[in-house]
């Protein structure tokens, strides 16, 4: 249940070699939007190379093509993921969009790309796939029925594990086995690279909303995609140059600054999460607790080095969930996760509010489900807050039930 010592070392030093070479200790933030050139032919060559997906060129030319601060942060993520390349975007959703768009450039048959996806999945990803905004054919499949859902035009299999918000685990190796030659992207946002590295299990792409653990302090919006497939890396950079969904250098700097503490943050928060999950499980107001640490599937120990820091729990009704979420005081009622502080939210109405009612009820996104992202506070302080919130919940539920009882005269 701990990140290996090697990852602690990598997290501290990754992406910093060029900083030392500059004679600096902290990575500089390069805010240039354009870069002067002396040799116009060389600048033109650089522009062409970068526009077609090269990672570097003689001159960056223009910040939409390349930025050294962003490149250092990308290098750091790549080292933690065990990937050759990481490409950073303006948000997690920009990263998801780029992956879907890149499927068009990687096929030569001109057919509409077909994507097989597994629910539950982050609400806006679900929305992006069902809204047809990107003109992509989508089939939803159960994790063990991916092979049957494949078509000749299938360009991508998309999974999320642990899944948002139910913390269902999907067996990455079993999915990549079914996918065969078709690339698999794993949204691994809930399990940062210190606890899960999807490329080690056959995935072609590992994706994170860097807004969550990688930024880690609630002040970055970003997304990253890592791969060791050179064609995919070039396609992902090509889409970024063409669509402009860049990670800003200041956000990249903050993400890189958060990297050395990533293993320590995750390890501390997940041991607190384990203690809280046990206490929630024993509480009479809580009907069920979803926590990867309780998952007995063999993929849990194979693909995760710890349970992570998220817990979902079932309180039975919308009113019970709302009363609890509104009653916390040390904990913050807010969407997002993976921050230094503990956050609580209600998936059915917030992060998964855009998901269809059928998909919600088929995949356990119930009106009574609450999601907790555990931060770095003490387990006792967090439990005291949760306990008083669950007390408020019991009072609210009692009031609702009694208001609904017809008065006997
Ligand atoms: C938050 C999140 C996203 C989207 O990331 P943004 O940075 O908010 O665009 C995608 N997938 C998962 C699992 C998330 O939790």
Coordinates of C-alpha atoms and ligand atoms in Angstrom, one line a residue:
X1 CA 0.0 0.0 0.0
X2 CA 2.9 2.4 -0.5
X3 CA 4.4 4.0 -3.5
X4 CA 7.8 2.4 -4.2
X5 CA 10.8 4.3 -3.0
X6 CA 11.9 4.6 -6.7
X7 CA 8.8 6.6 -7.4
X8 CA 9.5 9.0 -4.5
X9 CA 12.9 9.7 -6.1
X10 CA 11.5 10.0 -9.6
X11 CA 8.8 12.4 -8.4
X12 CA 11.4 14.7 -6.8
X13 CA 13.8 14.8 -9.8
X14 CA 11.7 14.1 -12.9
X15 CA 11.8 16.8 -15.6
X16 CA 14.5 18.9 -13.8
X17 CA 17.7 18.0 -15.7
X18 CA 17.4 21.0 -18.0
X19 CA 16.9 23.3 -15.0
X20 CA 20.3 22.3 -13.6
X21 CA 21.8 22.9 -17.0
X22 CA 20.4 26.4 -16.9
X23 CA 22.3 27.0 -13.6
X24 CA 19.0 27.3 -11.7
X25 CA 17.4 25.4 -8.9
X26 CA 13.7 26.0 -9.6
X27 CA 12.2 25.6 -13.1
X28 CA 11.8 29.1 -14.8
X29 CA 8.3 30.0 -16.1
X30 CA 8.7 31.0 -19.7
X31 CA 5.7 33.2 -20.6
X32 CA 6.9 34.2 -24.1
X33 CA 4.1 33.9 -26.7
X34 CA 6.6 34.2 -29.5
X35 CA 10.3 33.4 -30.0
X36 CA 12.6 35.6 -32.1
X37 CA 14.6 34.0 -35.0
X38 CA 17.7 34.9 -36.9
X39 CA 17.6 32.2 -39.5
X40 CA 14.2 32.3 -41.3
X41 CA 14.6 28.9 -43.1
X42 CA 15.5 27.2 -39.8
X43 CA 12.4 28.8 -38.2
X44 CA 10.2 27.6 -41.0
X45 CA 11.6 24.1 -40.7
X46 CA 11.0 24.2 -36.9
X47 CA 7.4 25.4 -37.5
X48 CA 6.6 22.6 -39.9
X49 CA 8.1 19.9 -37.6
X50 CA 6.3 21.1 -34.5
X51 CA 3.0 21.6 -36.4
X52 CA 3.2 17.9 -37.4
X53 CA 3.7 16.7 -33.9
X54 CA 7.5 16.8 -33.2
X55 CA 8.3 17.1 -29.5
X56 CA 11.0 19.7 -30.0
X57 CA 12.7 21.7 -32.7
X58 CA 15.6 24.1 -33.1
X59 CA 13.4 27.1 -32.1
X60 CA 9.9 26.9 -30.5
X61 CA 8.7 29.6 -33.0
X62 CA 5.4 30.3 -31.2
X63 CA 4.0 29.2 -27.8
X64 CA 1.1 27.2 -29.3
X65 CA 3.8 25.0 -30.9
X66 CA 6.1 24.4 -27.9
X67 CA 6.8 25.8 -24.5
X68 CA 9.8 24.7 -22.3
X69 CA 8.0 25.1 -19.0
X70 CA 5.2 22.8 -20.2
X71 CA 7.7 20.4 -21.7
X72 CA 9.5 20.0 -18.4
X73 CA 6.2 19.2 -16.6
X74 CA 5.3 16.7 -19.3
X75 CA 8.7 15.0 -18.9
X76 CA 8.0 14.7 -15.2
X77 CA 4.7 13.0 -15.8
X78 CA 6.1 10.7 -18.5
X79 CA 8.8 9.5 -16.1
X80 CA 6.3 8.6 -13.4
X81 CA 4.0 6.9 -16.0
X82 CA 6.8 4.9 -17.5
X83 CA 6.0 6.5 -20.9
X84 CA 8.2 8.0 -23.6
X85 CA 5.9 11.0 -24.1
X86 CA 3.3 13.1 -22.2
X87 CA 1.2 15.7 -23.9
X88 CA -0.4 18.4 -21.7
X89 CA -3.7 20.2 -22.3
X90 CA -5.7 23.1 -20.9
X91 CA -8.0 20.7 -19.0
X92 CA -8.8 17.0 -18.5
X93 CA -11.7 17.4 -21.0
X94 CA -9.3 19.0 -23.6
X95 CA -7.1 15.9 -23.2
X96 CA -10.1 13.6 -23.7
X97 CA -11.2 15.6 -26.7
X98 CA -7.7 15.4 -28.2
X99 CA -7.5 11.6 -27.8
X100 CA -10.9 11.3 -29.6
X101 CA -9.9 13.7 -32.3
X102 CA -6.5 12.0 -32.8
X103 CA -8.3 8.8 -33.8
X104 CA -9.2 10.5 -37.0
X105 CA -5.6 11.3 -38.0
X106 CA -4.3 7.8 -37.1
X107 CA -6.6 5.9 -39.5
X108 CA -6.2 5.9 -43.2
X109 CA -9.7 4.6 -44.1
X110 CA -11.5 7.9 -43.7
X111 CA -14.4 6.1 -41.9
X112 CA -16.1 7.7 -39.0
X113 CA -14.2 6.5 -35.9
X114 CA -16.0 4.1 -33.6
X115 CA -15.3 4.1 -29.9
X116 CA -16.2 1.4 -27.4
X117 CA -16.6 2.9 -23.9
X118 CA -17.4 1.5 -20.5
X119 CA -19.7 3.1 -18.0
X120 CA -19.7 4.6 -15.4
X121 CA -17.3 7.3 -16.7
X122 CA -16.8 10.9 -15.7
X123 CA -20.0 12.8 -16.4
X124 CA -18.6 15.3 -19.0
X125 CA -16.8 12.4 -20.8
X126 CA -20.1 10.6 -20.9
X127 CA -21.7 13.8 -22.3
X128 CA -19.0 14.3 -24.8
X129 CA -19.4 10.7 -26.1
X130 CA -23.2 10.8 -26.2
X131 CA -23.7 14.4 -27.5
X132 CA -22.1 13.7 -30.9
X133 CA -20.2 17.0 -30.6
X134 CA -17.2 15.3 -32.2
X135 CA -19.0 13.2 -34.8
X136 CA -17.8 9.9 -33.4
X137 CA -19.8 6.6 -33.2
X138 CA -19.9 5.3 -29.7
X139 CA -21.0 1.9 -28.3
X140 CA -21.3 1.4 -24.6
X141 CA -20.1 -2.1 -23.4
X142 CA -19.7 -3.9 -20.2
X143 CA -16.0 -4.5 -19.4
X144 CA -16.3 -8.2 -20.2
X145 CA -18.2 -7.6 -23.5
X146 CA -15.7 -5.3 -25.3
X147 CA -14.6 -7.9 -27.8
X148 CA -18.3 -8.3 -29.0
X149 CA -18.7 -4.5 -29.3
X150 CA -15.8 -4.1 -31.7
X151 CA -16.3 -3.2 -35.3
X152 CA -13.9 -2.9 -38.2
X153 CA -13.9 0.9 -37.7
X154 CA -13.3 0.7 -33.9
X155 CA -10.4 3.2 -33.3
X156 CA -10.3 3.3 -29.6
X157 CA -11.5 1.6 -26.4
X158 CA -12.1 4.0 -23.5
X159 CA -12.2 3.0 -19.8
X160 CA -11.9 4.8 -16.5
X161 CA -10.6 3.0 -13.4
X162 CA -11.3 3.4 -10.6
X163 CA -14.5 4.8 -12.1
X164 CA -16.0 8.1 -11.2
X165 CA -18.1 8.1 -9.0
X166 CA -18.8 4.5 -7.9
X167 CA -15.1 3.5 -7.7
X168 CA -15.8 0.4 -9.8
X169 CA -12.6 -1.2 -10.9
X170 CA -12.1 -2.2 -14.5
X171 CA -9.4 -4.9 -15.2
X172 CA -7.0 -3.0 -17.5
X173 CA -5.2 -6.2 -18.7
X174 CA -8.5 -8.0 -19.5
X175 CA -9.7 -5.0 -21.5
X176 CA -6.4 -4.6 -23.5
X177 CA -6.5 -8.4 -24.2
X178 CA -10.0 -8.0 -25.7
X179 CA -9.0 -4.9 -27.6
X180 CA -6.2 -6.7 -29.5
X181 CA -4.6 -4.1 -31.9
X182 CA -7.1 -1.4 -31.0
X183 CA -5.6 1.2 -28.7
X184 CA -7.0 1.5 -25.2
X185 CA -7.1 4.7 -23.3
X186 CA -7.4 4.6 -19.5
X187 CA -8.6 7.6 -17.6
X188 CA -6.6 7.0 -14.5
X189 CA -7.4 10.4 -12.8
X190 CA -8.6 8.6 -9.6
X191 CA -5.3 6.7 -9.3
X192 CA -2.3 8.9 -10.0
X193 CA 0.9 7.3 -11.4
X194 CA 2.3 6.5 -7.9
X195 CA -0.5 3.9 -7.5
X196 CA -1.5 3.0 -11.1
X197 CA 0.4 3.0 -14.4
X198 CA -1.9 1.8 -17.1
X199 CA 0.8 1.4 -19.8
X200 CA 2.3 -1.4 -17.7
X201 CA -1.0 -3.4 -18.3
X202 CA -1.1 -3.0 -22.0
X203 CA -2.9 0.4 -22.4
X204 CA -1.7 2.6 -25.2
X205 CA -2.7 5.8 -23.5
X206 CA -2.9 6.9 -19.8
X207 CA -5.0 10.1 -19.2
X208 CA -5.3 12.3 -16.2
X209 CA -7.2 15.4 -15.3
X210 CA -4.2 17.2 -13.9
X211 CA -6.7 19.4 -12.1
X212 CA -6.9 16.6 -9.5
X213 CA -3.9 14.8 -7.9
X214 CA -1.2 16.1 -10.3
X215 CA -2.0 19.8 -9.6
X216 CA -3.0 18.6 -6.1
X217 CA -3.7 22.0 -4.4
X218 CA -7.0 23.1 -6.0
X219 CA -5.3 25.8 -8.2
X220 CA -4.6 24.2 -11.5
X221 CA -6.9 23.2 -14.4
X222 CA -5.1 20.8 -16.8
X223 CA -5.0 17.4 -18.5
X224 CA -2.2 15.0 -19.5
X225 CA -2.0 12.1 -21.9
X226 CA 1.0 9.7 -21.7
X227 CA 2.0 7.1 -24.2
X228 CA 5.0 5.2 -25.5
X229 CA 3.6 5.0 -29.0
X230 CA 5.4 7.5 -31.2
X231 CA 2.6 7.9 -33.7
X232 CA 0.1 8.6 -30.9
X233 CA 2.4 11.1 -29.3
X234 CA 2.8 13.0 -32.6
X235 CA -1.0 12.8 -33.3
X236 CA -1.7 14.2 -29.8
X237 CA 0.7 17.1 -30.3
X238 CA -0.6 17.7 -33.8
X239 CA -4.2 18.0 -32.4
X240 CA -3.0 20.4 -29.7
X241 CA -1.2 22.7 -32.1
X242 CA -4.2 22.7 -34.5
X243 CA -6.9 23.2 -31.8
X244 CA -5.0 25.3 -29.4
X245 CA -6.0 23.6 -26.1
X246 CA -2.7 24.3 -24.5
X247 CA -1.7 24.0 -20.9
X248 CA -0.7 27.5 -19.7
X249 CA 3.0 27.6 -18.6
X250 CA 2.0 28.9 -15.2
X251 CA -0.3 25.9 -14.7
X252 CA 2.4 23.6 -15.9
X253 CA 4.8 25.2 -13.4
X254 CA 2.4 24.6 -10.6
X255 CA 1.8 21.0 -11.7
X256 CA 5.6 20.4 -11.8
X257 CA 6.0 22.1 -8.4
X258 CA 3.4 19.6 -7.0
X259 CA 5.2 16.6 -8.4
X260 CA 7.8 16.0 -5.6
X261 CA 5.1 15.7 -3.0
X262 CA 2.7 13.5 -5.0
X263 CA 3.7 10.2 -3.5
X264 CA 3.7 11.6 0.1
X265 CA 0.3 13.3 -0.4
X266 CA -1.3 10.2 -1.9
X267 CA 0.2 7.8 0.7
X268 CA -0.9 10.0 3.6
X269 CA -4.4 10.6 2.3
X270 CA -5.0 7.0 1.4
X271 CA -4.2 5.7 4.8
X272 CA -6.6 8.3 6.2
X273 CA -9.2 7.2 3.6
X274 CA -8.8 3.6 4.7
X275 CA -9.5 4.5 8.3
X276 CA -12.6 6.7 7.3
X277 CA -14.0 3.9 5.0
X278 CA -13.9 1.5 8.0
X279 CA -15.7 4.0 10.2
X280 CA -18.3 4.8 7.6
X281 CA -18.9 1.2 7.0
X282 CA -19.7 0.8 10.7
X283 CA -22.0 3.8 10.9
X284 CA -25.8 3.0 11.0
X285 CA -26.7 5.9 8.6
X286 CA -24.5 4.5 5.9
X287 CA -26.0 1.7 3.7
X288 CA -22.9 0.9 1.6
X289 CA -19.3 2.0 1.2
X290 CA -17.5 1.9 -2.1
X291 CA -13.8 1.9 -1.7
X292 CA -11.2 0.2 -3.9
X293 CA -9.5 -1.2 -0.8
X294 CA -12.6 -3.4 -0.3
X295 CA -12.5 -4.7 -3.9
X296 CA -11.7 -8.4 -3.9
X297 CA -11.2 -8.6 -7.8
X298 CA -7.7 -9.8 -8.7
X299 CA -7.1 -6.7 -10.8
X300 CA -7.1 -4.6 -7.6
X301 CA -3.7 -6.0 -6.4
X302 CA -2.4 -6.4 -9.9
X303 CA -3.0 -2.9 -11.2
X304 CA -3.1 -0.7 -8.0
X305 CA -0.4 -0.1 -5.4
X306 CA -3.0 1.3 -3.0
X307 CA -6.7 2.0 -2.6
X308 CA -6.5 5.7 -3.5
X309 CA -8.1 8.5 -1.5
X310 CA -11.7 8.5 -2.7
X311 CA -14.7 6.9 -1.0
X312 CA -18.3 6.9 -2.2
X313 CA -21.1 6.0 0.2
X314 CA -24.8 5.4 0.0
X315 CA -27.2 7.2 2.3
X316 CA -30.4 6.0 0.8
X317 CA -32.1 9.1 -0.4
X318 CA -31.5 12.5 -2.0
X319 CA -32.6 14.3 1.2
X320 CA -30.1 12.3 3.3
X321 CA -27.3 13.0 0.8
X322 CA -28.1 16.7 0.6
X323 CA -28.4 17.1 4.4
X324 CA -25.0 15.5 4.9
X325 CA -23.2 17.4 2.2
X326 CA -24.6 20.7 3.5
X327 CA -23.8 19.9 7.1
X328 CA -20.0 19.5 6.8
X329 CA -17.8 22.3 8.2
X330 CA -14.1 21.3 8.2
X331 CA -14.7 19.4 4.9
X332 CA -15.6 21.5 1.9
X333 CA -18.8 20.8 -0.1
X334 CA -17.3 21.2 -3.6
X335 CA -16.7 19.1 -6.8
X336 CA -13.2 18.1 -7.8
X337 CA -10.8 15.8 -5.9
X338 CA -7.2 15.0 -5.2
X339 CA -6.5 18.2 -3.3
X340 CA -4.7 18.8 0.0
X341 CA -8.1 19.4 1.6
X342 CA -11.1 17.1 1.9
X343 CA -14.0 17.6 -0.5
X344 CA -17.5 16.1 -0.5
X345 CA -20.0 16.2 -3.3
X346 CA -23.2 14.7 -4.7
X347 CA -22.5 13.0 -8.1
X348 CA -26.1 12.5 -9.3
X349 CA -26.7 16.2 -9.3
X350 CA -23.2 17.7 -9.8
X351 CA -20.3 15.8 -11.5
X352 CA -22.7 13.4 -13.2
X353 CA -25.7 15.8 -13.5
X354 CA -25.3 15.8 -17.3
X355 CA -25.6 11.9 -17.5
X356 CA -28.9 10.5 -18.6
X357 CA -31.2 9.2 -15.9
X358 CA -31.1 5.7 -17.4
X359 CA -27.3 5.6 -17.4
X360 CA -27.3 6.9 -13.8
X361 CA -29.7 4.2 -12.5
X362 CA -28.0 1.4 -14.5
X363 CA -24.6 2.3 -13.1
X364 CA -25.2 3.0 -9.4
X365 CA -25.2 6.8 -9.6
X366 CA -28.1 6.9 -7.1
X367 CA -29.8 9.9 -5.5
X368 CA -28.3 8.9 -2.1
X369 CA -24.7 8.5 -3.2
X370 CA -22.1 10.9 -1.8
X371 CA -18.4 11.1 -2.9
X372 CA -15.6 12.0 -0.5
X373 CA -12.1 13.0 -1.6
X374 CA -9.9 12.6 1.4
X375 CA -7.1 15.2 1.9
X376 CA -4.3 15.7 4.4
X377 CA -6.2 16.6 7.6
X378 CA -6.1 14.2 10.5
X379 CA -8.5 11.2 10.4
X380 CA -9.9 12.1 13.8
X381 CA -10.8 15.7 12.7
X382 CA -12.4 14.4 9.5
X383 CA -14.3 11.7 11.3
X384 CA -15.6 14.2 13.9
X385 CA -16.9 16.4 11.0
X386 CA -18.5 13.4 9.1
X387 CA -20.1 12.1 12.2
X388 CA -21.8 15.4 13.1
X389 CA -22.9 15.7 9.4
X390 CA -24.4 12.2 9.5
X391 CA -26.2 13.2 12.7
X392 CA -27.6 16.2 10.8
X393 CA -28.6 13.8 8.1
X394 CA -30.5 11.6 10.5
X395 CA -32.4 14.6 11.8
X396 CA -33.2 15.8 8.3
X397 CA -34.4 12.4 7.2
X398 CA -36.6 12.1 10.3
X399 CA -38.1 15.5 9.6
X400 CA -38.9 14.5 5.9
X401 CA -40.4 11.2 6.9
X402 CA -42.6 12.8 9.6
X403 CA -43.7 15.6 7.3
X404 CA -44.8 12.9 4.8
X405 CA -46.9 11.0 7.4
X406 CA -50.6 12.1 7.3
X407 CA -51.7 13.6 10.5
X408 CA -54.1 11.3 12.3
X409 CA -57.2 13.1 13.8
Ligands
LIG1 C1 -12.3 15.9 -13.5 C2 -12.2 14.7 -14.4 C3 -12.1 14.9 -15.7 C4 -12.1 16.2 -16.4 O1 -11.1 17.0 -16.1 P1 -11.1 18.6 -16.1 O2 -9.7 19.0 -15.8 O3 -12.2 19.0 -15.2 O4 -11.5 19.0 -17.5 C5 -12.0 13.7 -16.5 N1 -12.0 12.5 -15.9 C6 -12.1 12.3 -14.6 C7 -12.1 10.9 -14.0 C8 -12.3 13.4 -13.8 O5 -12.4 13.2 -12.5

